[in-house]
Amino acid sequence: MHESLTIGQLSARSGVAPSALRYYERLGLIRAERTGGNQRRYARSELRRVAFIRISQQVGISLEEIRAALDSLPASRTPSASDWARLSSVWRERLNERIRLMTKLRDDLDSCIGCGCLSLQRCALYNPGDRLAGEGPGARLVLPTQAVEPEAGVTPS
């Protein structure tokens, strides 16, 4: 078994297209060595980084945030369990809030999605007369309350 992987092998093992792997490399998310023939060779530990990138993206973490997290990992050794635990703790509260919101959407909107809003008295999206306008943008009965910063040059009313 070889110590390094070609881009095709990394793609096959990770389920990520070679074009995406090249993009990740260009962004500095993963690293490759180059052979004398200028072919990419990836350390096996890059599989773990690619898996981390994919999972992080699937839960809504931006590539910029992922890069910042990966930049905090040691470059010369495979990240340890404590390294990964430290990274996950940074996003834990945000992920918990996302889980809470998704659960609320599932529980509150199950009947609404299928019924065509026949019961407007109970609908979490119904806002007669735009009475919730003062509470901020979006579906105020569904979305978490958060401060909205005014646009530059606009005085809040």
Short mmCIF file of C-alpha atoms in Angstrom, two decimals:
data_model
loop_
_atom_site.label_atom_id
_atom_site.label_comp_id
_atom_site.label_asym_id
_atom_site.label_seq_id
_atom_site.Cartn_x
_atom_site.Cartn_y
_atom_site.Cartn_z
CA MET A 1 0.00 0.00 0.00
CA HIS A 2 1.35 3.42 -1.01
CA GLU A 3 1.73 6.21 1.51
CA SER A 4 0.14 8.77 -0.80
CA LEU A 5 -2.95 8.91 -2.99
CA THR A 6 -3.41 10.19 -6.52
CA ILE A 7 -6.21 12.66 -7.14
CA GLY A 8 -8.25 9.82 -8.67
CA GLN A 9 -7.75 7.64 -5.61
CA LEU A 10 -8.61 10.49 -3.24
CA SER A 11 -11.70 11.21 -5.31
CA ALA A 12 -12.80 7.56 -5.29
CA ARG A 13 -12.18 7.18 -1.55
CA SER A 14 -13.80 10.48 -0.53
CA GLY A 15 -16.67 10.65 -3.01
CA VAL A 16 -15.58 14.15 -4.03
CA ALA A 17 -15.01 14.99 -7.70
CA PRO A 18 -11.42 15.70 -8.77
CA SER A 19 -12.48 19.21 -9.82
CA ALA A 20 -13.72 19.89 -6.27
CA LEU A 21 -10.49 18.50 -4.82
CA ARG A 22 -8.48 20.86 -7.03
CA TYR A 23 -10.73 23.70 -5.88
CA TYR A 24 -10.23 22.75 -2.22
CA GLU A 25 -6.49 22.69 -2.83
CA ARG A 26 -6.58 26.11 -4.52
CA LEU A 27 -8.42 27.47 -1.45
CA GLY A 28 -5.82 25.94 0.86
CA LEU A 29 -8.26 23.47 2.45
CA ILE A 30 -6.20 20.43 1.48
CA ARG A 31 -2.57 19.99 0.45
CA ALA A 32 -0.83 17.91 -2.18
CA GLU A 33 2.78 17.21 -2.95
CA ARG A 34 3.88 17.21 -6.57
CA THR A 35 5.81 14.43 -8.29
CA GLY A 36 8.63 15.03 -10.75
CA GLY A 37 5.97 14.82 -13.47
CA ASN A 38 3.89 17.51 -11.66
CA GLN A 39 1.19 15.03 -10.59
CA ARG A 40 -0.60 15.59 -7.30
CA ARG A 41 -0.04 13.17 -4.43
CA TYR A 42 -2.11 13.45 -1.27
CA ALA A 43 -1.23 12.14 2.17
CA ARG A 44 -3.82 9.67 3.46
CA SER A 45 -4.62 12.13 6.25
CA GLU A 46 -6.16 14.40 3.60
CA LEU A 47 -9.08 11.93 3.48
CA ARG A 48 -10.04 13.05 6.98
CA ARG A 49 -9.79 16.71 5.98
CA VAL A 50 -11.99 16.12 2.91
CA ALA A 51 -14.56 14.29 5.06
CA PHE A 52 -14.52 17.21 7.51
CA ILE A 53 -15.05 19.69 4.64
CA ARG A 54 -17.97 17.72 3.21
CA ILE A 55 -19.75 17.27 6.53
CA SER A 56 -19.18 20.90 7.52
CA GLN A 57 -20.60 22.13 4.22
CA GLN A 58 -23.65 19.89 4.57
CA VAL A 59 -24.56 21.52 7.87
CA GLY A 60 -24.13 25.01 6.44
CA ILE A 61 -20.60 25.99 7.41
CA SER A 62 -19.00 28.20 4.75
CA LEU A 63 -15.75 27.28 3.04
CA GLU A 64 -14.19 30.40 4.55
CA GLU A 65 -15.07 29.20 8.08
CA ILE A 66 -13.87 25.70 7.23
CA ARG A 67 -10.54 27.10 6.03
CA ALA A 68 -10.11 29.10 9.24
CA ALA A 69 -10.79 25.97 11.27
CA LEU A 70 -8.43 23.81 9.23
CA ASP A 71 -5.73 26.49 9.40
CA SER A 72 -5.73 26.03 13.17
CA LEU A 73 -4.79 22.36 12.81
CA PRO A 74 -1.16 21.26 12.92
CA ALA A 75 0.36 21.11 9.44
CA SER A 76 3.02 18.55 10.26
CA ARG A 77 0.91 15.84 11.89
CA THR A 78 -2.43 14.14 11.52
CA PRO A 79 -5.02 15.94 13.66
CA SER A 80 -5.82 14.20 16.92
CA ALA A 81 -9.23 13.54 18.45
CA SER A 82 -8.73 16.56 20.70
CA ASP A 83 -7.96 18.74 17.65
CA TRP A 84 -11.27 17.71 16.05
CA ALA A 85 -13.14 18.14 19.35
CA ARG A 86 -11.81 21.70 19.65
CA LEU A 87 -13.03 22.48 16.13
CA SER A 88 -16.48 21.05 16.73
CA SER A 89 -16.88 23.02 19.96
CA VAL A 90 -16.53 26.27 18.02
CA TRP A 91 -19.63 25.48 15.97
CA ARG A 92 -21.59 23.50 18.57
CA GLU A 93 -23.97 26.28 19.65
CA ARG A 94 -24.65 27.31 16.08
CA LEU A 95 -25.38 23.73 15.10
CA ASN A 96 -27.62 23.27 18.14
CA GLU A 97 -29.59 26.37 17.11
CA ARG A 98 -29.88 25.04 13.56
CA ILE A 99 -31.13 21.69 14.89
CA ARG A 100 -33.66 23.52 17.07
CA LEU A 101 -34.91 25.54 14.10
CA MET A 102 -35.14 22.49 11.85
CA THR A 103 -37.06 20.60 14.52
CA LYS A 104 -39.43 23.56 14.93
CA LEU A 105 -39.94 23.77 11.18
CA ARG A 106 -40.66 20.06 10.99
CA ASP A 107 -43.05 20.09 13.91
CA ASP A 108 -44.83 23.37 13.16
CA LEU A 109 -45.10 23.16 9.41
CA ASP A 110 -45.97 19.49 8.84
CA SER A 111 -49.66 20.25 8.55
CA CYS A 112 -49.18 23.56 6.74
CA ILE A 113 -47.11 22.16 3.89
CA GLY A 114 -49.70 19.58 2.96
CA CYS A 115 -52.92 21.45 3.73
CA GLY A 116 -52.57 24.59 1.67
CA CYS A 117 -53.04 26.67 4.82
CA LEU A 118 -56.70 25.87 5.34
CA SER A 119 -56.31 26.77 9.01
CA LEU A 120 -54.91 30.28 8.94
CA GLN A 121 -55.48 30.76 12.67
CA ARG A 122 -52.74 28.21 13.44
CA CYS A 123 -50.38 28.84 10.48
CA ALA A 124 -46.88 29.93 11.51
CA LEU A 125 -46.46 31.82 8.23
CA TYR A 126 -49.75 33.75 8.28
CA ASN A 127 -49.24 37.42 9.09
CA PRO A 128 -52.50 39.33 8.47
CA GLY A 129 -52.00 43.02 7.83
CA ASP A 130 -48.23 42.57 8.18
CA ARG A 131 -48.66 43.04 11.95
CA LEU A 132 -45.20 41.52 12.60
CA ALA A 133 -43.33 44.01 10.38
CA GLY A 134 -41.87 45.82 13.38
CA GLU A 135 -40.21 42.65 14.63
CA GLY A 136 -37.88 42.36 11.65
CA PRO A 137 -37.67 40.64 8.28
CA GLY A 138 -38.67 37.10 7.46
CA ALA A 139 -41.06 34.61 9.00
CA ARG A 140 -41.04 36.03 12.54
CA LEU A 141 -43.09 33.22 14.08
CA VAL A 142 -40.67 30.61 12.75
CA LEU A 143 -37.24 32.23 12.65
CA PRO A 144 -35.26 32.86 15.83
CA THR A 145 -35.32 36.44 17.09
CA GLN A 146 -32.16 38.23 16.15
CA ALA A 147 -31.03 41.81 15.96
CA VAL A 148 -31.07 43.24 12.46
CA GLU A 149 -28.49 45.90 11.73
CA PRO A 150 -29.77 48.84 9.68
CA GLU A 151 -28.32 49.42 6.24
CA ALA A 152 -25.54 51.97 6.01
CA GLY A 153 -26.97 55.49 5.89
CA VAL A 154 -30.46 54.34 6.95
CA THR A 155 -31.79 55.57 10.27
CA PRO A 156 -33.86 52.95 12.10
CA SER A 157 -37.45 54.05 12.76
#
